[in-house]
Coordinates of C-alpha atoms in Angstrom, one line a residue:
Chain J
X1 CA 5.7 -67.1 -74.2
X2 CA 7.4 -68.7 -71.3
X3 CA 5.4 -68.6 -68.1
X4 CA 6.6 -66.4 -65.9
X5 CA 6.3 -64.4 -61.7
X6 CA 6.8 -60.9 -61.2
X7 CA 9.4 -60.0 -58.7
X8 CA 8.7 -57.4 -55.4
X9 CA 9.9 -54.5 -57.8
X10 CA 7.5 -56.1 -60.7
X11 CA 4.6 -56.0 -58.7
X12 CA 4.3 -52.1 -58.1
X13 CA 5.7 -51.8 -61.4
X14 CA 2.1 -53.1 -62.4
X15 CA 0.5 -51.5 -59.7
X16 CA 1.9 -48.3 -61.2
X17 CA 0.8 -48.9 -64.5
X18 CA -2.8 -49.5 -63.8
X19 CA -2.7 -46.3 -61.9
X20 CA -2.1 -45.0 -65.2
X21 CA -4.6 -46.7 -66.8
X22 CA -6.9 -45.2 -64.6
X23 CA -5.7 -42.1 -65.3
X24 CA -5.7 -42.5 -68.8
X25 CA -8.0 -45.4 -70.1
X26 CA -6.9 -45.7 -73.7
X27 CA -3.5 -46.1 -72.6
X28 CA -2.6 -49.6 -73.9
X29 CA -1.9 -52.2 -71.2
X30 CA 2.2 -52.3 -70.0
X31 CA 3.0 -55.7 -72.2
X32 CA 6.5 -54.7 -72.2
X33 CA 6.3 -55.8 -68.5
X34 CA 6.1 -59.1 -69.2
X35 CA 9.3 -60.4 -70.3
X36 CA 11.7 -57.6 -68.4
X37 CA 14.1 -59.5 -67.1
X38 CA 14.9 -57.2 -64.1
X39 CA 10.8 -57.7 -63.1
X40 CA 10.8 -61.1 -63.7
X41 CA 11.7 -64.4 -62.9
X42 CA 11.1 -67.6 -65.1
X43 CA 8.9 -70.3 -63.6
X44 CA 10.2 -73.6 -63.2
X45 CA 9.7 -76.4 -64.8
X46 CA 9.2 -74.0 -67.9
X47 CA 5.5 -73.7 -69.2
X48 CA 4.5 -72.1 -72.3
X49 CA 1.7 -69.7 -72.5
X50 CA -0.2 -69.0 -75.1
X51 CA -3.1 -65.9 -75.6
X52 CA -6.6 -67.5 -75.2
X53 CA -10.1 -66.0 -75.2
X54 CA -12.1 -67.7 -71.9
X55 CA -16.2 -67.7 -72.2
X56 CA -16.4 -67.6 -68.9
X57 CA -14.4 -68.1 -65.1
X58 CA -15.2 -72.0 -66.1
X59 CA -13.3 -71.7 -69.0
X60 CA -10.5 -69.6 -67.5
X61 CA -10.3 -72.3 -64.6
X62 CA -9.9 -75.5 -66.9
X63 CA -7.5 -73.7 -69.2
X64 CA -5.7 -72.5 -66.1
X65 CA -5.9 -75.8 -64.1
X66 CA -3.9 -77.6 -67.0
X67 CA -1.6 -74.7 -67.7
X68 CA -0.1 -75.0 -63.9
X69 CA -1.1 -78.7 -63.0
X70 CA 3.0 -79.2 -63.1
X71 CA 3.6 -76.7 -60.7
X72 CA 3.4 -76.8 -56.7
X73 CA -0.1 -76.3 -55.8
X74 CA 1.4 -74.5 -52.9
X75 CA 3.5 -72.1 -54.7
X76 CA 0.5 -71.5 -57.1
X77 CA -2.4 -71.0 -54.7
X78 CA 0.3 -68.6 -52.4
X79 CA 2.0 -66.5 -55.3
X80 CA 1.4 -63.5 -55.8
X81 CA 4.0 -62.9 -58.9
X82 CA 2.5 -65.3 -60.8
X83 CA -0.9 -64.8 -60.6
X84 CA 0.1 -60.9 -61.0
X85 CA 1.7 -61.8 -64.3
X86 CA -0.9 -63.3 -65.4
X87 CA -3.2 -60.9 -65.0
X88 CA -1.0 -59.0 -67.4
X89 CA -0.7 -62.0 -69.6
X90 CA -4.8 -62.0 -70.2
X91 CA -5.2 -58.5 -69.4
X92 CA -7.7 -58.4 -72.2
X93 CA -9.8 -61.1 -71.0
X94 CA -9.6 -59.7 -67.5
X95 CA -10.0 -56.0 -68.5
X96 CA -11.0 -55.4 -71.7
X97 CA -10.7 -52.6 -74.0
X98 CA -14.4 -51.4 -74.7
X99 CA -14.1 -48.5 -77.4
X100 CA -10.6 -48.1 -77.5
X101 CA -10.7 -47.4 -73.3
X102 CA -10.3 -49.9 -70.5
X103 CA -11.8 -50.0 -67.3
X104 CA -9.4 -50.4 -64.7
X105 CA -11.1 -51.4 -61.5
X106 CA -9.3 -52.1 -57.9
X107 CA -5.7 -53.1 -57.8
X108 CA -6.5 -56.5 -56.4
X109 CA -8.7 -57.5 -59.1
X110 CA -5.2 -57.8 -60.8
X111 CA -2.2 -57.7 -58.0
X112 CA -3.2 -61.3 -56.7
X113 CA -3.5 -60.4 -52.6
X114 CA -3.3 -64.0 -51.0
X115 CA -3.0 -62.9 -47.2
X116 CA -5.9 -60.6 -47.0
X117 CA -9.4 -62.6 -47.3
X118 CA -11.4 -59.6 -48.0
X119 CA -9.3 -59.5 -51.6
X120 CA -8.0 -63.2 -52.4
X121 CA -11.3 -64.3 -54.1
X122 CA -11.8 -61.1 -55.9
X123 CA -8.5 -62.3 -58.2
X124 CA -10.7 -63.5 -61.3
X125 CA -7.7 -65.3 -62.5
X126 CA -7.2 -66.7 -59.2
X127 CA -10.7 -67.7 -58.1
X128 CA -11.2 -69.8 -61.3
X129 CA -8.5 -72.0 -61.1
X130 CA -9.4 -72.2 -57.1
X131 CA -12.7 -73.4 -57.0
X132 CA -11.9 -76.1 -59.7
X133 CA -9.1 -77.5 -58.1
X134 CA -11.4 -77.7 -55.3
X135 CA -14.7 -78.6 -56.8
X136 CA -14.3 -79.4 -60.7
X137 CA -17.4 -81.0 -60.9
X138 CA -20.2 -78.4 -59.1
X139 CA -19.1 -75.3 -59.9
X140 CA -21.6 -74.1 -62.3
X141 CA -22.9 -71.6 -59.7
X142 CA -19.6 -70.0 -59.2
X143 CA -17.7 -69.7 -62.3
X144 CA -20.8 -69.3 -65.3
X145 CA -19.9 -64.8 -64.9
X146 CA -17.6 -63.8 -67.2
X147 CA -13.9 -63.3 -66.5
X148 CA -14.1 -59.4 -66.0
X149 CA -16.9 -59.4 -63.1
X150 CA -16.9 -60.9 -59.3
X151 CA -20.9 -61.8 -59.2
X152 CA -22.2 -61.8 -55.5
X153 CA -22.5 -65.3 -55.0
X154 CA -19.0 -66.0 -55.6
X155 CA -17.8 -63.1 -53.0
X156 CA -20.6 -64.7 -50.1
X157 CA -19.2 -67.9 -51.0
X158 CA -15.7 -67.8 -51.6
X159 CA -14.9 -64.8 -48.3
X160 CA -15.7 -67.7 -46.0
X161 CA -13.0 -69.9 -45.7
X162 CA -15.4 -72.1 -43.6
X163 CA -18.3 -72.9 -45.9
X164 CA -15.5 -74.0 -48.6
X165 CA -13.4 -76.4 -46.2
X166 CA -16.2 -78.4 -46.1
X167 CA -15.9 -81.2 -48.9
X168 CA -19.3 -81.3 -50.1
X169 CA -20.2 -77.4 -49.8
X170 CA -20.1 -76.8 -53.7
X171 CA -22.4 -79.9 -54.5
X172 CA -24.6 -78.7 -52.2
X173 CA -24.9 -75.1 -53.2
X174 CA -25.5 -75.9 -56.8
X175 CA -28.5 -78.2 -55.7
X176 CA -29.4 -75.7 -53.3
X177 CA -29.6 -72.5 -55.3
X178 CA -28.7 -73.1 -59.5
X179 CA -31.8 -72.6 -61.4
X180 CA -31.2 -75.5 -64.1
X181 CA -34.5 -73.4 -66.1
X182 CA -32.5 -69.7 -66.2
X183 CA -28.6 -71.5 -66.4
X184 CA -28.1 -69.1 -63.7
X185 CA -28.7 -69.0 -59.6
X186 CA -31.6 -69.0 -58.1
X187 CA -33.7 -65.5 -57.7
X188 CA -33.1 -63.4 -54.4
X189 CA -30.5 -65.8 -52.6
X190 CA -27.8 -63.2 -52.0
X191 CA -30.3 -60.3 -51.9
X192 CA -29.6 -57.5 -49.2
X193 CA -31.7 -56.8 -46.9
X194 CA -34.4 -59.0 -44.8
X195 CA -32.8 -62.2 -44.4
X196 CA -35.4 -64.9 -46.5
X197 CA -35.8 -68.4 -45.2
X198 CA -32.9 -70.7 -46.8
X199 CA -31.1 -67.8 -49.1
X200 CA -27.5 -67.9 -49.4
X201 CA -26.0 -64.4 -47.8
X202 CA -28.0 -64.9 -44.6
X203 CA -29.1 -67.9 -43.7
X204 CA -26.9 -70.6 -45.2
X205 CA -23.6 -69.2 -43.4
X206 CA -26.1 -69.0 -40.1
X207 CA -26.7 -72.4 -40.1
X208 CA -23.6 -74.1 -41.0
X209 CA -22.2 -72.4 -38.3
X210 CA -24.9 -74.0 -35.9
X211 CA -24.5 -77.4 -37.8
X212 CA -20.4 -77.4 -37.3
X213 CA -20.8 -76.9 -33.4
X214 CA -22.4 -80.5 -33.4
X215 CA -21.8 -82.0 -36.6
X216 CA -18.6 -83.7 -38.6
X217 CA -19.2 -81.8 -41.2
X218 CA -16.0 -83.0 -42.9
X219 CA -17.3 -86.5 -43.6
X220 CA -21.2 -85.7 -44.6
X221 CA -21.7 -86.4 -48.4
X222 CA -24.3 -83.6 -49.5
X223 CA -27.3 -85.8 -49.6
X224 CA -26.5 -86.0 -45.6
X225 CA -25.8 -81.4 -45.4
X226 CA -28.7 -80.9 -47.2
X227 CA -31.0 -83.3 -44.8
X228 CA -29.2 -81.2 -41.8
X229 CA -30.0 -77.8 -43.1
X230 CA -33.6 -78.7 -42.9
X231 CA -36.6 -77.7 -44.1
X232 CA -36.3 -74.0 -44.9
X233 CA -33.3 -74.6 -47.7
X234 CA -35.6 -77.6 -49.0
X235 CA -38.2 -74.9 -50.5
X236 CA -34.9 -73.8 -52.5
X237 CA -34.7 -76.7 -54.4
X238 CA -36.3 -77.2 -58.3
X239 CA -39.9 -79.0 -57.8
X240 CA -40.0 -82.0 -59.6
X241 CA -40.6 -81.2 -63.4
X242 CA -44.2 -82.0 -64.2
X243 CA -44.8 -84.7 -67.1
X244 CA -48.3 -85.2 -68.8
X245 CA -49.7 -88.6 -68.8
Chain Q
X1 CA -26.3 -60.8 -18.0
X2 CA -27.1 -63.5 -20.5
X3 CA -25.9 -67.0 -19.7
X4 CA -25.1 -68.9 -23.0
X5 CA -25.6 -72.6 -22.4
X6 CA -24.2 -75.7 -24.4
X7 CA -26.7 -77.7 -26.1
X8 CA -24.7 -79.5 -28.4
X9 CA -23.5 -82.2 -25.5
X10 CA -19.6 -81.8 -26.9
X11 CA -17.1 -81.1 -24.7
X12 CA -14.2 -78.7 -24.9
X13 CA -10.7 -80.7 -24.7
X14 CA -8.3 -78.7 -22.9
X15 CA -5.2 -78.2 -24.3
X16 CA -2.5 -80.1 -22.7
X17 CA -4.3 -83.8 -24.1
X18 CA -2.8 -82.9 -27.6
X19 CA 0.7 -81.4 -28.2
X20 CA 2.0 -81.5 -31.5
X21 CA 5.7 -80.5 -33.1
X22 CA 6.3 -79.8 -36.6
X23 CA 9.9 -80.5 -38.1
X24 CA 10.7 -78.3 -41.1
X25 CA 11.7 -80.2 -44.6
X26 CA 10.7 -80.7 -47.7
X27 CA 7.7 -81.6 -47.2
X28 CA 7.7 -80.9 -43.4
X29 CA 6.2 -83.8 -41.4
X30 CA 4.6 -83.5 -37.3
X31 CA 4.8 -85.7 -34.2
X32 CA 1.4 -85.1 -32.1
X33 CA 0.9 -86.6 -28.4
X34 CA -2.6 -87.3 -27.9
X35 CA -3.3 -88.0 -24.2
X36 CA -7.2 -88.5 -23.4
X37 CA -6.9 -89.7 -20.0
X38 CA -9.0 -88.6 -17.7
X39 CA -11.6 -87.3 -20.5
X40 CA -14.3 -89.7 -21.0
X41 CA -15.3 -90.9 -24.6
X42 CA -16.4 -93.9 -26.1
X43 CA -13.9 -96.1 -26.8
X44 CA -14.7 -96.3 -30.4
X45 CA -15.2 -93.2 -31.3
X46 CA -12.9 -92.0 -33.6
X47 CA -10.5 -89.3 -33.2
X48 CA -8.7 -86.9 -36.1
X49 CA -6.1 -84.1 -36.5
X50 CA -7.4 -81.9 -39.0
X51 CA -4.2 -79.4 -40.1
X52 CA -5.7 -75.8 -41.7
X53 CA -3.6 -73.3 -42.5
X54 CA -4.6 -69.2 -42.3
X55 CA -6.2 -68.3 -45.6
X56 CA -6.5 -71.2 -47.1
X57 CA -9.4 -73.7 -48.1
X58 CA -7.6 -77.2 -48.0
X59 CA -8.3 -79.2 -44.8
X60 CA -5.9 -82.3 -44.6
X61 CA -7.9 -84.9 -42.3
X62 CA -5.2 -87.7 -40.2
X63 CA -7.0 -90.0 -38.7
X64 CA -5.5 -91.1 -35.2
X65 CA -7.7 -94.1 -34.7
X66 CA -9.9 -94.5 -32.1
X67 CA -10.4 -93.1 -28.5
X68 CA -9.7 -96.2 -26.4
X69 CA -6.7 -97.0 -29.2
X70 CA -4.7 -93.9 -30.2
X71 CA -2.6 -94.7 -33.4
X72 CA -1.0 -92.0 -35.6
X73 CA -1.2 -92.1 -39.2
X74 CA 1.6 -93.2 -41.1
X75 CA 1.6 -90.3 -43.2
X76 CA 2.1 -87.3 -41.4
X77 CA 3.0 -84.9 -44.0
X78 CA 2.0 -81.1 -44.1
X79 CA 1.8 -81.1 -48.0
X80 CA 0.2 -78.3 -49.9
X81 CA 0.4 -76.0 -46.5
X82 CA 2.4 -73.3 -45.6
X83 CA 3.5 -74.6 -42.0
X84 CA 4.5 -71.3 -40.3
X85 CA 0.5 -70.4 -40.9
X86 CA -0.4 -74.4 -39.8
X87 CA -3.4 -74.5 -37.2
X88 CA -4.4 -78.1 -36.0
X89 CA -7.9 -79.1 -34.5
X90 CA -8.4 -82.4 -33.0
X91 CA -12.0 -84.1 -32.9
X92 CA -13.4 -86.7 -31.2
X93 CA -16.8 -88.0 -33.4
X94 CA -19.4 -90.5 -32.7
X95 CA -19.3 -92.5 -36.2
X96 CA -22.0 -94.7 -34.9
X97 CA -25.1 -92.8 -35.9
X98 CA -25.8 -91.7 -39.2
X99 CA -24.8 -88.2 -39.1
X100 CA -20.9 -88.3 -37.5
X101 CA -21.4 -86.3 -33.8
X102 CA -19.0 -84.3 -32.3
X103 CA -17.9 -85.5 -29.0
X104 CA -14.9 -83.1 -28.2
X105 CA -13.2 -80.9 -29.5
X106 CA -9.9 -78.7 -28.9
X107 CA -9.7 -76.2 -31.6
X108 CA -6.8 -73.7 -33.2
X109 CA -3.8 -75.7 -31.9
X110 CA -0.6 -74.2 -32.7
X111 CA 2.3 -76.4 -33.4
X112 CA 5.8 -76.1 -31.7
X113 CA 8.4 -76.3 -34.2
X114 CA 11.5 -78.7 -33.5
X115 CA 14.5 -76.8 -34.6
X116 CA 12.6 -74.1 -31.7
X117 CA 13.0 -71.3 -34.9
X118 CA 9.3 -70.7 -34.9
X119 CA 6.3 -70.8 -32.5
X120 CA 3.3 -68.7 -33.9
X121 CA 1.9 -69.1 -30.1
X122 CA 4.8 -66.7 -28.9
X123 CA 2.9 -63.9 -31.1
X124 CA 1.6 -61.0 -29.1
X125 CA -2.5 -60.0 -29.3
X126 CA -1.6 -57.5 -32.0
X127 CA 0.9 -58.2 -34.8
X128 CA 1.7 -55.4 -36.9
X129 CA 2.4 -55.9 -40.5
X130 CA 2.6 -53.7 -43.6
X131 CA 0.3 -54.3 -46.6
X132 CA -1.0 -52.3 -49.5
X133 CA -3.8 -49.8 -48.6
X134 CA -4.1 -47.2 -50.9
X135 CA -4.5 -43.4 -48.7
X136 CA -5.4 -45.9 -45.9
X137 CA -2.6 -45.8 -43.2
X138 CA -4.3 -48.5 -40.9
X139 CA -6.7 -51.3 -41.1
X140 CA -6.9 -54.4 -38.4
X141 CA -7.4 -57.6 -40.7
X142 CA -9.9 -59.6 -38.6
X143 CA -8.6 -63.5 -40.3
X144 CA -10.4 -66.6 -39.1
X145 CA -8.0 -67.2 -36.3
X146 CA -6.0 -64.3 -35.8
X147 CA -6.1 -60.4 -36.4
X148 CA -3.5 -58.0 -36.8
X149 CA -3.0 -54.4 -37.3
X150 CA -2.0 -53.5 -41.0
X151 CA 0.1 -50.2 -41.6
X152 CA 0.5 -48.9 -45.2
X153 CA 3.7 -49.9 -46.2
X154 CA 3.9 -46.9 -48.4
X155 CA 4.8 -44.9 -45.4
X156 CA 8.1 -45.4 -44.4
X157 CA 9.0 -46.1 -41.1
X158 CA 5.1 -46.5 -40.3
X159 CA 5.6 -50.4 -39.1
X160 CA 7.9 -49.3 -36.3
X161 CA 6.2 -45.8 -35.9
X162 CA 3.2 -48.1 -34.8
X163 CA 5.4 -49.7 -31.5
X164 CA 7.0 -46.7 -30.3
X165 CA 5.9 -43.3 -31.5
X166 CA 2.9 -42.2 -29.4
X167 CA 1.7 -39.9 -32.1
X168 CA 0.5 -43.1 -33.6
X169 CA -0.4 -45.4 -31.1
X170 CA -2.0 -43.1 -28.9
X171 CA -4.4 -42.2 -31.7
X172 CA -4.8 -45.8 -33.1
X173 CA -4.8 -48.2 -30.3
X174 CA -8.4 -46.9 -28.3
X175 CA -9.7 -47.5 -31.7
X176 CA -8.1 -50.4 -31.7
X177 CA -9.1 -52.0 -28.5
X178 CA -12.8 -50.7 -29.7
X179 CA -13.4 -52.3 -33.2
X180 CA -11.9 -55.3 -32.1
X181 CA -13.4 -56.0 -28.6
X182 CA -16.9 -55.1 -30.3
X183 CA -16.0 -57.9 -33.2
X184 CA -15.1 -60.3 -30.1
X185 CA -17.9 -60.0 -28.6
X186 CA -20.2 -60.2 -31.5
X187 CA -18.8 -63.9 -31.9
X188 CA -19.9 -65.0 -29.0
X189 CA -16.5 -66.6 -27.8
X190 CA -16.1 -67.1 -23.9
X191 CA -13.4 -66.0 -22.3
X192 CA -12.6 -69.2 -20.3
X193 CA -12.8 -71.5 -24.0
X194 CA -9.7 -73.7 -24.4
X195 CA -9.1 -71.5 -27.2
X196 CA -6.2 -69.4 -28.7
X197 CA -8.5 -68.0 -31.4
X198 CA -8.4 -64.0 -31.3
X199 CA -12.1 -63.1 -29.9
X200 CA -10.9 -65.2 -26.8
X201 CA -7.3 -63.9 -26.4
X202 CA -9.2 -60.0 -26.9
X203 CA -11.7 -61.2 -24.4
X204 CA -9.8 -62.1 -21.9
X205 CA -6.8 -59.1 -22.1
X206 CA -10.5 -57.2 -22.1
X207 CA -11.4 -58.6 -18.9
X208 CA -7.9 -58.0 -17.1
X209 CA -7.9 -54.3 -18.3
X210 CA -11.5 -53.9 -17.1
X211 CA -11.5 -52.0 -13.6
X212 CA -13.9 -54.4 -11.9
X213 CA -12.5 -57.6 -13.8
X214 CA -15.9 -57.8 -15.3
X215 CA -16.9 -61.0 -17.4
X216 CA -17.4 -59.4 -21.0
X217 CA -21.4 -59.3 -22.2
X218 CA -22.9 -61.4 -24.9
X219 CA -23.4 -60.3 -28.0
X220 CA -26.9 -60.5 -27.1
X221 CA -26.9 -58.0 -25.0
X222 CA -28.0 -54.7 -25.3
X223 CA -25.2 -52.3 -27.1
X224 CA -25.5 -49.9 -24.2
X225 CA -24.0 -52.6 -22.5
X226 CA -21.2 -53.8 -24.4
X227 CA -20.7 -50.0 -25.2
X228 CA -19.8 -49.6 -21.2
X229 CA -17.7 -52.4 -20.7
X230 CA -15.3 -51.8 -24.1
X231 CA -15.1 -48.0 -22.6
X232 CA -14.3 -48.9 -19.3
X233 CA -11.5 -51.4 -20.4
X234 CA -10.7 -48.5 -23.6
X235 CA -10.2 -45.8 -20.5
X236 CA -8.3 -48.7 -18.7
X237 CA -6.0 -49.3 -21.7
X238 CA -5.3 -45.3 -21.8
X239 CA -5.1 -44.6 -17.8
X240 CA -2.3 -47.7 -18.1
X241 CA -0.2 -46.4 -20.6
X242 CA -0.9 -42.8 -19.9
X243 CA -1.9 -41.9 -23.8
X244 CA -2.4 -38.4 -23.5
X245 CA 0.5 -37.4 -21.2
X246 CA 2.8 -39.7 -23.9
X247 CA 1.4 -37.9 -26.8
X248 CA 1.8 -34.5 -25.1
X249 CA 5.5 -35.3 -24.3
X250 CA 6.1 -36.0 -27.9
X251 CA 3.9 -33.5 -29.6
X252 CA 6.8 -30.2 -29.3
X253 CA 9.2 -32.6 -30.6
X254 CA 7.1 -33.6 -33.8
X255 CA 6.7 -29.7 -34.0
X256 CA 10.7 -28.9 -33.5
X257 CA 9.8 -26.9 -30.5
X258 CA 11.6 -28.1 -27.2
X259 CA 9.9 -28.4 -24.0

């Protein structure tokens, strides 16, 4: 299929039908949507899409990276018809039929929202093919979850636009809190409640903010970040894996 | 009242060093004047534009040379940014030690734009914009720079409702004035920063309402404290506008009785 934006009148059309989805889970998903003409506009330069199954938001964002690399990367990280269609286009990667019946969570899990950054990042489409345009080399701590879910450390992450302006924020969260042992992050680092020394939902937002009112944060490699944060995200990291000799 | 002191030794560069004009095109490009006279800096530390834009990740760094020799980048293009939500800062860092130091700093700089179409610094305290909120018919949308009010745009005729009708605005704006001065103050901003970020803009329309002119509190403070001054500039804001006497007036006529 040629790749392709919903329109205004597209948009709620969507909106409408997952309304209906709600209402009715084993409804099937509004395909038909897809290639109305009156809902849709063509992208240009044309790109064909094809159905894929993604492992995991790392898959999703490579796949998506190279299906769009042609396009503006303004128009891409701003639209919200074509990251809407697409969340139609892989609506059952993004929403899958479990039993014959879908889940249908909130609309901007779907309806791409790029003004409002309480919803932007909660796009799964959308945050996949952001943070590996931004970061395609640590970003196992963000996009291992599976397409359908937004885990907690990508929503404490991604919902402050100031942690990733920083160039060398993603290196240094995956050395900070992935647990290389579990293939997963780190235990208790977006835990509510008590703030715990050098855990990622309280503390690590804390003290970038105290390290930005001093430091040039924008030229600090992450060897240099992770010497500023100091002692109490140090604990966070692996301990050296013990040999015998 | 809590004094809040400035360890970090950088200094606040007012805004009339840096002026900077955007000219719309494809891409657009910008001119920026950068005056540091009469600021003192090293000579060699270096000084950058850094162009954001609202909602979005990408930082795109210029690099203007140093202090003692100002020299714009060749490339001034604003690519991969939406221009009309461009916000610039401009840094002065120490590059001599082994972690870069700021030195100054004037941050949130709105651009003029040559063909004089747009100027996001003409924008009132409160925008007003319609978005998707469900059974929601308001929300304020606190962004990183700037807030505004978001009406459901489900109801129509709620955008303008919101500037005129005092059915709505009545209600809304002390709650308003409420969330958002307790958000303000909660960030710590001053009110006499160089700044044109919200909490200092709130602040500071806070601190003209308020009867006495009083500074605004810390968010340190007790929240007795800041409770008393946001009600005292809340009651301000309603004694001003006279809320309830414009809501009466209107309230038969919502009904279809005459008064």
């Amino acid at each position: 299929m040629i790749l392709r934006e919903f329109n205004s009148a597209g948009v709620e059309a969507f909106r409408m039908r997952l309304a209906d989805c709600r209402e009715n889970p084993a409804a099937s998903a509004p395909w038909e949507l897809l290639e109305n003409e009156s809902l849709t506009n063509i992208i240009s330069p044309a790109v064909e899409v094809d159905a894929k199954h993604f492992a995991s938001k790392l898959d999703a964002g490579k796949h998506l990276k190279d299906l769009l690399f042609k396009l503006d990367e303004q128009f891409v990280a701003t639209s919200d018809g074509l990251w809407t269609w697409l969340a139609l286009f892989f609506f059952d990667e993004i929403c899958p039929a479990k039993g014959g019946h879908r889940h249908v969570k909130a609309d901007y899990r779907y309806i791409f929202d790029p003004n409002t950054p309480r919803h932007y990042y909660q796009h799964s489409l959308f945050v996949s093919w952001r943070v590996i345009t931004i970061e395609p080399n640590f970003n196992r701590l963000l996009l291992r979850a599976n397409l359908a879910t937004v885990d907690k450390v990508t929503a404490e992450t991604m919902k402050r636009l100031y942690l990733t302006r920083i160039p060398c924020i993603f290196e240094v969260l995956e050395r900070l809190y992935w647990d290389s042992a579990r293939g997963r992050a780190r235990k208790g680092i977006v835990t509510h409640g008590r703030a715990k020394p050098g855990d990622l939902l309280h503390r690590f937002p804390i003290r970038i903010r105290q390290l930005e009112m001093t430091y040039d944060l924008q030229s600090l490699n992450a060897d240099q970040l992770i010497e500023l944060l100091g002692n109490e995200f140090r604990q966070n990291r692996p301990a050296p894996v013990a040999t015998d000799n | 009242m809590i004094k809040r002191v400035n360890f970090t030794g950088r200094r606040r560069i007012a805004r009339h060093h840096v002026r900077i004009e955007v000219h719309n095109g494809r891409p657009a490009t910008f001119n920026a004047t950068i005056d540091l006279d009469g600021v003192q800096f090293p000579a060699g530390a270096k000084v950058y534009l850094e162009l954001m834009s609202a909602g979005s990740s990408l930082v795109k760094r210029f690099d203007f040379g140093a202090a003692g020799a100002i020299v714009p980048p060749e490339d001034r293009r604003l690519t991969n940014l939406d221009p009309d939500r461009a916000f610039f800062a401009l840094k002065v860092v120490d590059q001599s030690k082994r972690f870069g130091q700021i030195l100054g700093i004037a941050e949130n700089i709105r651009p003029d734009f040559a063909d004089g179409e747009k100027d996001a610094a003409t924008q009132g305290i409160l925008p007003i914009v319609e978005a998707e909120l469900g059974q929601q018919l308001w929300d304020i949308d606190f962004g990183e720079h700037n807030l505004c009010l978001r009406v459901n745009a489900n109801v129509p005729g709620l955008v303008d409702r919101a500037r005129w009708d005092p059915l709505f605005y009545a209600v809304v704006f002390p709650a308003v004035i409420r969330q958002v001065l307790d958000r303000a103050i909660r960030t710590n901003a001053e009110v006499d920063e160089a700044s044109d970020k919200w909490p200092v803009l709130w602040l500071r329309f806070g601190k003209q309402l308020h009867p006495e002119q009083v500074t605004p509190p810390s968010g340190q403070e007790a929240d007795e404290d800041r409770d008393d001054w946001i009600e005292a500039v809340v009651d301000a804001f309603c004694a001003k506008h006279a809320l309830k006497d414009a809501f009466l007036k209107h309230l038969p006529r919502e009904n279809g009785v005459e008064s």
